[in-house]
Coordinates of C-alpha atoms and ligand atoms in Angstrom, one line a residue:
M1 CA 85.0 134.0 105.2
S2 CA 83.7 130.7 103.4
G3 CA 82.7 128.0 104.8
G4 CA 81.0 124.3 104.2
I5 CA 79.1 121.8 106.4
G6 CA 80.8 121.1 109.8
V7 CA 81.0 117.6 110.1
S8 CA 83.6 117.0 113.2
T9 CA 83.4 119.7 115.9
G10 CA 87.0 121.5 116.7
V11 CA 89.0 124.5 115.8
A12 CA 92.2 124.6 114.6
A13 CA 94.8 126.9 112.1
G14 CA 97.7 125.9 110.4
P15 CA 99.3 126.1 106.7
V16 CA 97.0 124.3 103.9
A17 CA 99.1 121.1 102.8
R18 CA 96.7 120.0 99.1
L19 CA 95.9 115.9 98.7
A20 CA 98.4 115.6 95.4
A21 CA 96.5 114.8 92.4
P22 CA 97.2 112.0 90.4
P23 CA 99.9 112.3 87.8
E24 CA 98.9 113.9 84.4
L25 CA 100.6 111.2 81.5
P26 CA 102.7 113.4 79.3
E27 CA 102.4 112.8 75.4
D28 CA 104.1 109.0 74.8
S29 CA 107.6 110.1 72.9
G30 CA 107.7 106.5 71.9
Q31 CA 110.7 103.8 71.8
E32 CA 112.9 104.3 74.5
P33 CA 116.7 104.7 73.5
D34 CA 117.3 101.8 75.7
P35 CA 114.8 100.1 76.8
A36 CA 116.5 97.1 79.1
G37 CA 117.3 100.7 81.7
A38 CA 113.8 101.7 81.2
A39 CA 112.9 98.1 82.5
E40 CA 115.3 99.1 85.1
R41 CA 114.0 102.0 86.1
A42 CA 110.4 100.7 86.0
S43 CA 111.6 97.9 88.6
A44 CA 113.3 100.4 91.1
A45 CA 110.1 102.6 90.8
L46 CA 107.8 99.6 91.5
E47 CA 109.9 98.3 94.6
A48 CA 109.9 101.9 96.0
V49 CA 106.0 102.1 95.6
A50 CA 106.0 99.0 97.5
A51 CA 108.6 99.8 100.3
E52 CA 106.2 103.1 100.9
L53 CA 102.9 101.2 100.8
E54 CA 104.5 98.4 103.5
S55 CA 105.9 100.9 105.8
R56 CA 102.3 102.8 105.5
A57 CA 100.7 99.7 106.1
E58 CA 103.4 98.9 109.7
R59 CA 102.2 102.4 110.8
A60 CA 98.7 101.8 110.1
G61 CA 96.1 100.2 112.5
D62 CA 94.1 96.9 111.7
T63 CA 91.9 97.3 108.8
A64 CA 94.0 99.8 106.8
S65 CA 97.0 97.5 107.6
A66 CA 95.6 94.6 106.1
V67 CA 94.5 96.4 103.0
L68 CA 97.7 98.6 102.6
F69 CA 99.7 95.1 103.0
A70 CA 97.6 93.7 99.9
Q71 CA 98.0 96.7 97.9
A72 CA 102.0 96.7 98.7
M73 CA 101.8 93.1 97.4
M74 CA 100.6 94.3 93.8
P75 CA 103.8 96.3 92.2
R76 CA 105.8 93.4 93.3
D77 CA 104.1 90.7 91.4
P78 CA 106.5 89.3 88.0
A79 CA 104.0 89.6 86.1
L80 CA 103.2 93.1 86.0
Q81 CA 107.4 93.8 85.5
S82 CA 107.2 91.5 82.3
K83 CA 104.0 92.9 80.4
I84 CA 105.8 96.5 81.2
A85 CA 109.1 94.7 79.0
D86 CA 106.9 93.6 76.6
E87 CA 105.2 97.3 76.6
L88 CA 108.3 98.8 76.2
A89 CA 109.1 96.3 73.2
A90 CA 106.4 97.5 71.7
G91 CA 107.8 100.9 71.5
R92 CA 106.1 102.8 74.1
S93 CA 108.0 105.6 76.5
L94 CA 108.1 104.2 80.1
P95 CA 105.2 106.2 81.6
H96 CA 103.1 104.8 78.9
A97 CA 104.2 101.6 79.3
V98 CA 103.4 101.7 82.8
A99 CA 100.4 102.8 82.6
A100 CA 99.5 100.3 79.7
A101 CA 100.6 97.3 81.8
F102 CA 98.5 98.3 85.0
G103 CA 95.6 99.0 82.4
G104 CA 95.4 95.3 81.3
F105 CA 95.7 94.1 84.8
R106 CA 92.7 96.7 86.1
A107 CA 90.5 95.4 83.2
A108 CA 91.0 91.9 83.6
L109 CA 89.7 92.4 87.6
E110 CA 86.9 94.6 86.2
A111 CA 86.0 91.8 84.2
A112 CA 86.1 89.7 87.3
G113 CA 83.4 91.6 88.6
G114 CA 82.3 91.8 92.6
Y115 CA 85.2 92.0 95.1
L116 CA 88.0 91.8 92.3
A117 CA 86.5 94.8 90.6
E118 CA 86.4 96.7 93.7
R119 CA 90.2 96.4 94.0
A120 CA 90.5 98.2 90.9
A121 CA 90.7 101.5 92.7
D122 CA 93.4 99.7 94.5
L123 CA 95.4 99.0 91.6
D124 CA 95.0 102.6 90.1
D125 CA 96.0 104.2 93.3
V126 CA 99.2 101.7 92.8
A127 CA 100.1 102.9 88.9
N128 CA 99.8 106.5 90.1
R129 CA 102.2 105.8 92.3
V130 CA 104.6 104.5 90.2
V131 CA 104.1 106.6 87.8
A132 CA 104.4 109.5 89.8
N133 CA 107.8 108.6 91.1
L134 CA 109.0 107.9 87.3
L135 CA 107.9 111.5 86.8
G136 CA 109.5 113.0 89.7
L137 CA 106.1 114.4 90.8
P138 CA 104.1 114.4 94.1
M139 CA 103.1 111.5 95.5
P140 CA 99.5 111.0 95.2
G141 CA 97.5 111.0 98.6
I142 CA 98.2 112.0 102.2
P143 CA 100.9 115.2 101.8
A144 CA 104.0 114.9 104.2
P145 CA 105.3 118.3 104.1
G146 CA 107.1 117.5 107.4
H147 CA 105.0 119.9 109.8
P148 CA 101.5 119.2 111.1
F149 CA 98.8 120.8 108.0
V150 CA 95.6 121.3 107.4
L151 CA 94.6 119.1 104.6
V152 CA 92.2 120.1 101.4
A153 CA 91.4 117.8 98.9
E154 CA 88.6 117.8 96.6
D155 CA 87.4 114.6 98.3
L156 CA 89.0 111.6 100.2
A157 CA 89.2 108.2 99.0
P158 CA 88.6 105.3 102.1
A159 CA 92.3 104.8 101.5
D160 CA 93.7 107.9 101.9
T161 CA 91.4 108.7 105.1
A162 CA 92.6 105.2 106.8
M163 CA 96.2 106.2 107.3
L164 CA 95.5 109.7 108.5
D165 CA 97.1 110.6 111.2
R166 CA 95.9 112.7 114.1
E167 CA 99.1 114.2 115.7
R168 CA 100.0 115.8 112.0
V169 CA 96.6 116.9 110.1
L170 CA 95.3 119.5 112.3
A171 CA 92.0 119.9 110.4
I172 CA 90.3 118.4 106.9
V173 CA 88.4 120.5 104.6
T174 CA 86.8 118.7 101.3
E175 CA 85.6 120.7 98.4
R176 CA 83.2 117.7 98.2
G177 CA 81.0 115.5 100.2
G178 CA 78.4 115.6 102.9
P179 CA 77.5 114.8 106.3
T180 CA 77.5 111.0 105.5
S181 CA 80.7 110.7 103.7
H182 CA 83.7 108.7 104.5
T183 CA 85.5 111.7 105.6
A184 CA 82.6 112.6 107.7
I185 CA 82.6 109.7 109.1
L186 CA 86.5 108.7 109.7
A187 CA 87.3 112.8 110.7
K188 CA 84.7 112.4 113.4
S189 CA 86.1 108.8 114.8
L190 CA 89.7 110.3 114.5
G191 CA 88.0 113.5 116.4
I192 CA 89.8 115.9 113.8
P193 CA 88.2 118.8 113.2
A194 CA 86.7 118.5 109.5
V195 CA 84.4 120.8 106.8
V196 CA 83.2 119.0 104.3
G197 CA 81.3 120.3 101.0
C198 CA 83.2 123.8 101.2
P199 CA 83.4 125.3 97.6
A200 CA 86.1 127.5 98.7
A201 CA 88.5 124.2 99.2
R202 CA 89.0 124.5 95.4
D203 CA 91.2 127.5 95.6
L204 CA 93.3 126.9 98.5
T205 CA 96.9 126.7 97.9
D206 CA 100.3 124.9 99.8
G207 CA 101.2 127.0 102.5
T208 CA 97.9 129.7 103.1
T209 CA 97.0 129.8 106.7
V210 CA 93.7 128.9 107.2
L211 CA 91.2 128.5 110.6
V212 CA 89.1 125.6 110.2
D213 CA 85.4 125.3 112.7
G214 CA 84.1 121.9 112.5
G215 CA 81.3 123.0 114.4
T216 CA 80.0 125.7 112.4
G217 CA 81.5 124.9 109.2
A218 CA 83.2 128.2 108.9
V219 CA 87.0 128.3 106.7
V220 CA 89.0 132.0 107.2
I221 CA 91.6 132.2 105.1
S222 CA 94.2 133.9 106.1
P223 CA 93.0 135.0 109.8
S224 CA 94.0 137.7 111.7
V225 CA 96.0 136.5 115.2
D226 CA 92.5 137.8 116.8
E227 CA 90.4 136.1 115.0
V228 CA 92.4 132.7 115.4
A229 CA 92.7 134.0 119.1
R230 CA 88.9 134.2 119.6
A231 CA 88.0 131.2 117.7
Q232 CA 90.7 129.0 120.0
E233 CA 89.2 130.5 123.2
R234 CA 85.5 129.4 121.6
A235 CA 86.9 126.0 121.1
A236 CA 88.6 125.6 124.7
A237 CA 85.9 127.0 126.4
L238 CA 83.5 124.2 124.3
A239 CA 86.1 121.8 125.1
R240 CA 86.0 122.6 129.0
A241 CA 81.7 122.0 128.6
L242 CA 82.5 118.8 126.8
A243 CA 84.6 117.9 129.6
G244 CA 82.4 118.3 132.1
S245 CA 79.0 116.7 130.2
V246 CA 79.1 112.8 131.5
G247 CA 76.3 110.6 132.5
P248 CA 73.7 109.2 130.7
G249 CA 71.9 110.9 127.9
R250 CA 68.9 113.3 129.4
T251 CA 66.9 116.4 128.1
A252 CA 67.3 119.7 130.2
D253 CA 63.8 118.2 132.2
G254 CA 65.4 114.9 132.5
V255 CA 64.0 113.0 129.6
A256 CA 65.9 109.8 128.9
V257 CA 67.7 109.7 125.7
A258 CA 70.2 106.7 125.6
L259 CA 73.4 107.5 124.2
L260 CA 75.1 104.6 122.7
V261 CA 78.5 104.4 120.6
N262 CA 78.8 102.3 117.1
L263 CA 81.5 100.0 117.0
G264 CA 82.9 98.1 113.6
A265 CA 86.6 96.9 114.0
E266 CA 88.6 95.0 116.8
G267 CA 90.7 97.8 117.1
E268 CA 88.3 100.5 118.5
L269 CA 86.7 98.4 121.1
A270 CA 89.1 99.7 124.1
A271 CA 88.1 103.5 123.2
A272 CA 84.3 102.6 123.0
A273 CA 84.3 100.7 125.7
S274 CA 86.0 103.1 127.8
A275 CA 83.7 106.2 126.7
D276 CA 81.3 107.9 129.0
S277 CA 78.2 105.7 127.4
E278 CA 75.2 103.6 128.0
G279 CA 76.5 100.8 125.9
V280 CA 76.8 99.9 122.2
G281 CA 73.9 100.6 119.8
L282 CA 75.5 99.3 116.5
L283 CA 77.8 96.7 116.6
R284 CA 78.5 95.9 112.9
T285 CA 79.4 92.4 113.0
E286 CA 81.3 92.6 109.2
F287 CA 84.5 93.3 110.8
L288 CA 84.7 89.6 111.7
Y289 CA 84.4 88.6 108.1
L290 CA 85.7 91.3 106.2
N291 CA 89.1 90.5 104.6
R292 CA 88.2 86.8 105.2
T293 CA 88.1 83.7 102.5
T294 CA 86.2 81.3 104.6
V295 CA 83.3 82.2 106.8
P296 CA 84.6 82.4 110.7
T297 CA 83.5 79.2 112.4
V298 CA 80.9 79.6 115.4
D299 CA 84.0 79.1 118.1
E300 CA 85.6 82.2 116.5
Q301 CA 82.9 84.0 116.7
V302 CA 81.9 83.2 120.4
H303 CA 85.7 84.3 121.0
A304 CA 84.9 87.8 118.9
Y305 CA 81.7 88.7 120.6
S306 CA 82.6 87.7 124.2
A307 CA 85.5 90.2 123.8
V308 CA 82.7 93.0 123.3
F309 CA 80.5 91.8 126.0
A310 CA 83.0 90.8 128.4
A311 CA 84.4 95.0 127.8
F312 CA 81.3 96.2 128.0
G313 CA 80.6 94.9 131.4
D314 CA 76.6 94.7 132.3
R315 CA 75.9 97.6 129.9
K316 CA 73.7 96.9 126.7
V317 CA 75.4 95.6 123.5
V318 CA 73.3 95.6 120.5
V319 CA 74.2 93.4 117.6
R320 CA 73.4 93.4 114.4
T321 CA 73.6 90.5 112.0
L322 CA 75.5 90.3 109.1
D323 CA 75.1 93.3 106.8
A324 CA 76.9 91.8 103.3
G325 CA 76.3 92.7 100.2
A326 CA 76.5 95.8 98.4
D327 CA 79.2 98.5 99.9
K328 CA 80.1 95.6 102.1
P329 CA 80.8 92.6 99.8
L330 CA 82.3 89.4 101.1
A331 CA 84.7 87.4 99.3
F332 CA 83.3 83.9 100.2
V333 CA 79.8 85.0 99.9
D334 CA 78.6 84.5 95.8
H335 CA 77.1 87.6 95.4
G336 CA 76.0 86.6 92.0
D337 CA 76.1 89.1 89.0
E338 CA 73.6 91.8 90.5
P339 CA 73.4 94.7 88.1
N340 CA 72.3 96.7 91.5
P341 CA 73.5 95.8 94.6
A342 CA 72.6 98.1 96.8
L343 CA 68.8 96.8 95.5
G344 CA 70.1 92.9 95.5
V345 CA 70.2 90.0 97.7
R346 CA 72.2 92.0 101.1
G347 CA 71.9 91.6 104.6
Y348 CA 68.8 90.0 106.0
R349 CA 68.0 89.6 102.4
L350 CA 70.9 86.7 102.3
A351 CA 69.2 84.6 105.3
N352 CA 67.4 82.9 102.3
R353 CA 70.3 81.8 100.2
H354 CA 72.6 81.2 102.8
P355 CA 70.7 80.4 106.4
A356 CA 73.2 78.6 108.3
M357 CA 75.3 81.7 108.2
L358 CA 72.5 83.8 110.3
T359 CA 71.8 80.9 112.2
D360 CA 75.4 80.3 113.6
Q361 CA 75.7 83.8 114.1
L362 CA 72.9 83.6 116.3
T363 CA 74.0 80.5 117.7
A364 CA 77.4 82.3 118.6
I365 CA 75.5 85.7 119.8
A366 CA 73.6 83.4 122.0
T367 CA 76.2 81.3 123.6
A368 CA 78.8 84.4 124.1
A369 CA 75.9 86.3 125.7
S370 CA 75.0 83.3 128.2
N371 CA 78.9 83.9 129.8
H372 CA 78.6 87.1 130.5
D373 CA 76.5 90.3 132.2
A374 CA 75.9 92.7 129.1
D375 CA 72.4 93.1 128.2
V376 CA 72.5 91.6 124.7
W377 CA 70.1 92.8 122.3
V378 CA 69.9 91.8 118.4
M379 CA 68.7 93.1 115.2
A380 CA 68.8 92.5 111.6
P381 CA 69.9 95.2 108.8
M382 CA 67.7 95.9 105.2
V383 CA 64.3 94.5 107.1
S384 CA 61.5 95.4 104.4
T385 CA 58.3 93.8 105.6
P386 CA 56.8 92.6 108.8
A387 CA 56.8 88.9 107.4
E388 CA 61.1 89.5 107.4
A389 CA 60.7 91.3 110.9
A390 CA 58.5 88.7 112.2
A391 CA 61.0 85.2 111.0
F392 CA 64.0 87.2 111.9
A393 CA 62.5 87.8 115.5
E394 CA 61.0 84.3 115.9
L395 CA 64.3 83.1 115.1
A396 CA 66.2 84.8 117.1
H397 CA 64.0 84.1 120.1
T398 CA 64.6 80.6 119.8
H399 CA 68.3 80.9 119.5
G400 CA 67.5 82.0 123.9
L401 CA 68.1 85.7 122.1
A402 CA 65.1 87.4 124.0
V403 CA 65.5 91.1 122.7
A404 CA 65.4 91.0 118.9
G405 CA 64.6 94.0 116.4
T406 CA 64.9 95.3 113.1
M407 CA 67.0 98.0 111.3
V408 CA 64.7 100.5 109.9
E409 CA 66.5 101.6 106.5
V410 CA 64.2 101.0 103.7
P411 CA 61.1 103.0 103.3
A412 CA 58.7 100.1 103.4
A413 CA 60.0 99.5 107.0
A414 CA 59.2 102.9 108.1
L415 CA 55.7 103.7 106.4
R416 CA 55.1 100.2 107.9
A417 CA 56.6 101.1 111.0
R418 CA 53.9 99.8 113.3
Q419 CA 53.2 96.6 111.7
V420 CA 57.3 95.7 111.5
L421 CA 57.0 97.2 115.5
E422 CA 54.4 94.8 116.3
E423 CA 56.3 91.3 115.2
C424 CA 59.7 92.6 116.8
D425 CA 61.0 93.9 120.1
F426 CA 62.4 97.2 118.8
A427 CA 63.5 99.2 115.8
S428 CA 66.8 101.0 115.0
L429 CA 67.2 103.5 112.4
G430 CA 69.7 103.1 110.1
T431 CA 69.5 106.8 108.5
N432 CA 72.5 106.8 106.1
D433 CA 70.7 103.7 104.2
L434 CA 67.3 105.0 104.8
G435 CA 68.6 108.4 103.7
Q436 CA 70.1 106.3 99.9
Y437 CA 66.9 104.5 99.3
T438 CA 64.5 107.5 100.1
L439 CA 66.3 109.7 98.0
A440 CA 67.3 107.5 95.5
A441 CA 70.8 108.7 95.8
D442 CA 73.9 105.7 96.2
R443 CA 75.5 106.6 99.2
M444 CA 78.9 106.3 98.0
A445 CA 78.6 109.1 95.4
S446 CA 79.7 112.1 96.9
E447 CA 78.2 114.1 94.1
L448 CA 75.3 113.1 95.2
A449 CA 75.4 114.6 98.7
G450 CA 73.2 117.3 98.9
L451 CA 70.8 114.3 98.3
L452 CA 72.2 112.5 101.0
D453 CA 72.4 115.1 103.8
P454 CA 70.1 113.8 106.7
W455 CA 68.5 117.1 107.6
Q456 CA 66.2 116.2 104.1
P457 CA 62.6 116.5 105.3
A458 CA 61.6 113.3 103.5
L459 CA 64.0 111.6 105.5
L460 CA 63.0 113.2 109.0
D461 CA 59.2 112.2 108.1
L462 CA 60.0 108.8 107.8
V463 CA 61.9 108.9 110.6
A464 CA 59.0 110.7 112.4
M465 CA 56.5 108.1 111.3
T466 CA 58.6 105.5 112.7
A467 CA 59.6 107.2 116.2
R468 CA 55.6 107.6 116.5
A469 CA 54.7 104.1 115.8
G470 CA 57.2 102.9 118.8
R471 CA 55.3 105.3 121.0
E472 CA 51.9 104.0 119.9
V473 CA 53.6 100.3 120.2
G474 CA 55.6 100.9 123.5
K475 CA 58.7 99.9 122.2
P476 CA 62.2 101.5 121.5
V477 CA 62.8 103.1 118.2
G478 CA 66.9 104.4 118.2
V479 CA 68.5 105.9 115.7
C480 CA 72.4 104.4 114.6
G481 CA 72.9 106.0 111.7
E482 CA 75.5 109.4 111.1
A483 CA 73.1 111.6 111.5
A484 CA 72.7 110.6 115.2
S485 CA 76.2 112.2 115.9
D486 CA 74.8 115.5 114.9
P487 CA 74.0 117.4 117.8
L488 CA 71.2 119.5 116.3
L489 CA 69.5 117.0 114.6
A490 CA 70.0 114.6 118.0
L491 CA 67.5 117.7 119.6
V492 CA 65.2 116.9 116.0
F493 CA 65.3 113.2 117.0
A494 CA 64.6 113.6 120.7
G495 CA 61.5 116.1 119.6
L496 CA 60.4 113.3 117.4
G497 CA 60.5 110.8 119.8
V498 CA 63.5 108.7 119.5
T499 CA 64.7 106.9 122.6
S500 CA 68.5 106.2 121.9
L501 CA 71.2 107.3 119.6
S502 CA 74.2 105.3 119.0
M503 CA 77.5 107.4 117.5
A504 CA 81.1 107.1 117.2
P505 CA 82.7 107.6 120.7
T506 CA 84.2 110.8 120.2
A507 CA 80.7 112.4 119.4
L508 CA 78.9 111.2 122.9
P509 CA 80.1 114.5 124.7
A510 CA 78.8 117.0 121.4
V511 CA 75.0 115.2 121.5
R512 CA 75.0 115.0 125.5
L513 CA 75.8 118.5 125.9
S514 CA 73.0 119.9 123.2
L515 CA 70.2 117.2 124.7
A516 CA 71.1 118.3 128.4
A517 CA 70.6 122.3 127.2
H518 CA 67.0 121.5 125.9
T519 CA 63.7 120.6 127.5
L520 CA 61.6 118.0 125.4
A521 CA 58.8 120.9 124.6
D522 CA 62.4 122.5 123.0
C523 CA 63.3 119.6 121.0
E524 CA 59.5 119.2 120.1
H525 CA 59.6 123.0 118.4
L526 CA 63.0 122.3 117.0
A527 CA 61.4 118.8 115.2
E528 CA 58.5 121.1 113.8
L529 CA 60.7 123.5 112.4
A530 CA 62.9 121.0 110.8
L531 CA 59.7 118.6 109.5
T532 CA 58.1 122.0 107.9
A533 CA 61.3 123.2 106.3
R534 CA 61.6 123.2 102.5
D535 CA 64.8 121.5 102.5
A536 CA 67.4 120.2 104.3
T537 CA 69.8 123.3 104.1
E538 CA 66.3 125.5 105.5
A539 CA 65.7 122.8 108.0
R540 CA 69.4 122.7 109.4
Q541 CA 69.3 126.7 109.3
R542 CA 66.4 127.2 111.4
V543 CA 67.3 124.7 113.9
A544 CA 70.6 126.3 114.2
E545 CA 69.3 129.8 114.4
A546 CA 66.5 128.7 117.1
V547 CA 69.4 127.4 119.4
H548 CA 72.1 129.8 119.0
Ligands
PEP1 C1 73.0 102.8 108.3 O1 72.6 102.6 107.0 O2 72.7 104.0 108.7 C2 73.8 101.9 109.1 C3 73.7 102.4 110.5 O3 74.3 100.7 109.1 P1 75.5 101.0 107.6 O4 76.0 102.5 107.9 O5 76.8 100.1 108.5 O6 74.9 100.2 106.5
MG2 MG1 72.9 100.2 106.6

């Protein structure tokens, strides 16, 4: 048996299908004997790849579909075809002519910087597909073996994960990645069992049967019939317990820990609203702004927020104002030439440069809120100082929004949590970014997954400080980063005094069940075990052992 970090609960067994690696270019054999025929073969391969991307776009939902349609246009660009003809005429073999032509466009995108540079990876993907087509190699990306399978990969890119079909993908195992990786976030939102950071994934070959437990992180290679049956029994018992877990979040002794959902795309609204939650703990409003070339008007925004408020009836909805920049660049915002965008003008900091963008958004939120029963709160991302918290809260209040808080994502805000909380109405810990900045580890770098582990005691110290400040000043402090969806870490947060947990809707039942099985005193004890651990692994192990 081997294993990794279980990031999405559930048990599944099935044959492995590996994510095909990008094709390797053979040696350049030089001038094609029939350059015109080679150019025609290139055109056919470009068209085949465009058609395949288009058909994937038609099957994908919302955001993924827009990305894939945009990507499908790339191979149809006539400039690309003529560049390939030029490269053939210059004496390159067909695969090398294709690679060189794509390489030229890639360099131009990279030189443009910003949003366009972000598209370089999409162009690489198209280039790899065209070369694979020409060489008769398997298409890079999600395999299609014709039967349900356990997807095994070194790591998954967002473009791959956007296309996952839960009917075909029984489970996911990746060699790299951590609890906050894209794979983890997406697998959880799709409800697919997943284990990440599993070194044994490297040696798994197509067709090998594996048993994957996304709760414990166990991966059993060639399991016996008995082992599969026992694991499935355990999973069925857990599923029954989860189905019976309903109602507001409570510890075993009845202490309330509100359970809320994170919402970040229009397509997620129906499922999020029908989940058994106490409301929305994080509405990522970027969904309104991404894939657009102009700022949405106040009316467009009122319409979008109204749909969310209406769907949640009289429940709470915490709207986060625009968090543009760094990992969420916007086409129509001039992010400038930032050598270090994660430390640049992002989130609330953009309000100085574009004040109308924030005031328009607050106007739209307040207008939509006034026409609905939802209990609307607002919060600003990337607040660093008490002065910023005060300025945001005052602005929100003057727009008629009574409850205004700040996200705690920057260590400075956690270190001065008391002063920050004195200036606003609540705090919400964004542990994804707080982890990134505390450990100085880019959240997009799967190689740094160990540092980004939300069980890092340094991160837990900052959560503890913020929660303590909340208790002292009598204001709520929630967690809305991915860490909130870990049923064990949720106990630690409750023990530290966190008052709400916001997560993907599919993660709610397991967290609810976990809270219901422990008293506040149990949670406080578990929090102490985690805080006094030497590192993240020991913190996780100590709590897991104490609970099981
Ligand atoms: C966070 O940083 O933890 C968070 C919830 O915000 P986002 O993931 O959208 O940056
Ligand atoms: Mg964040």
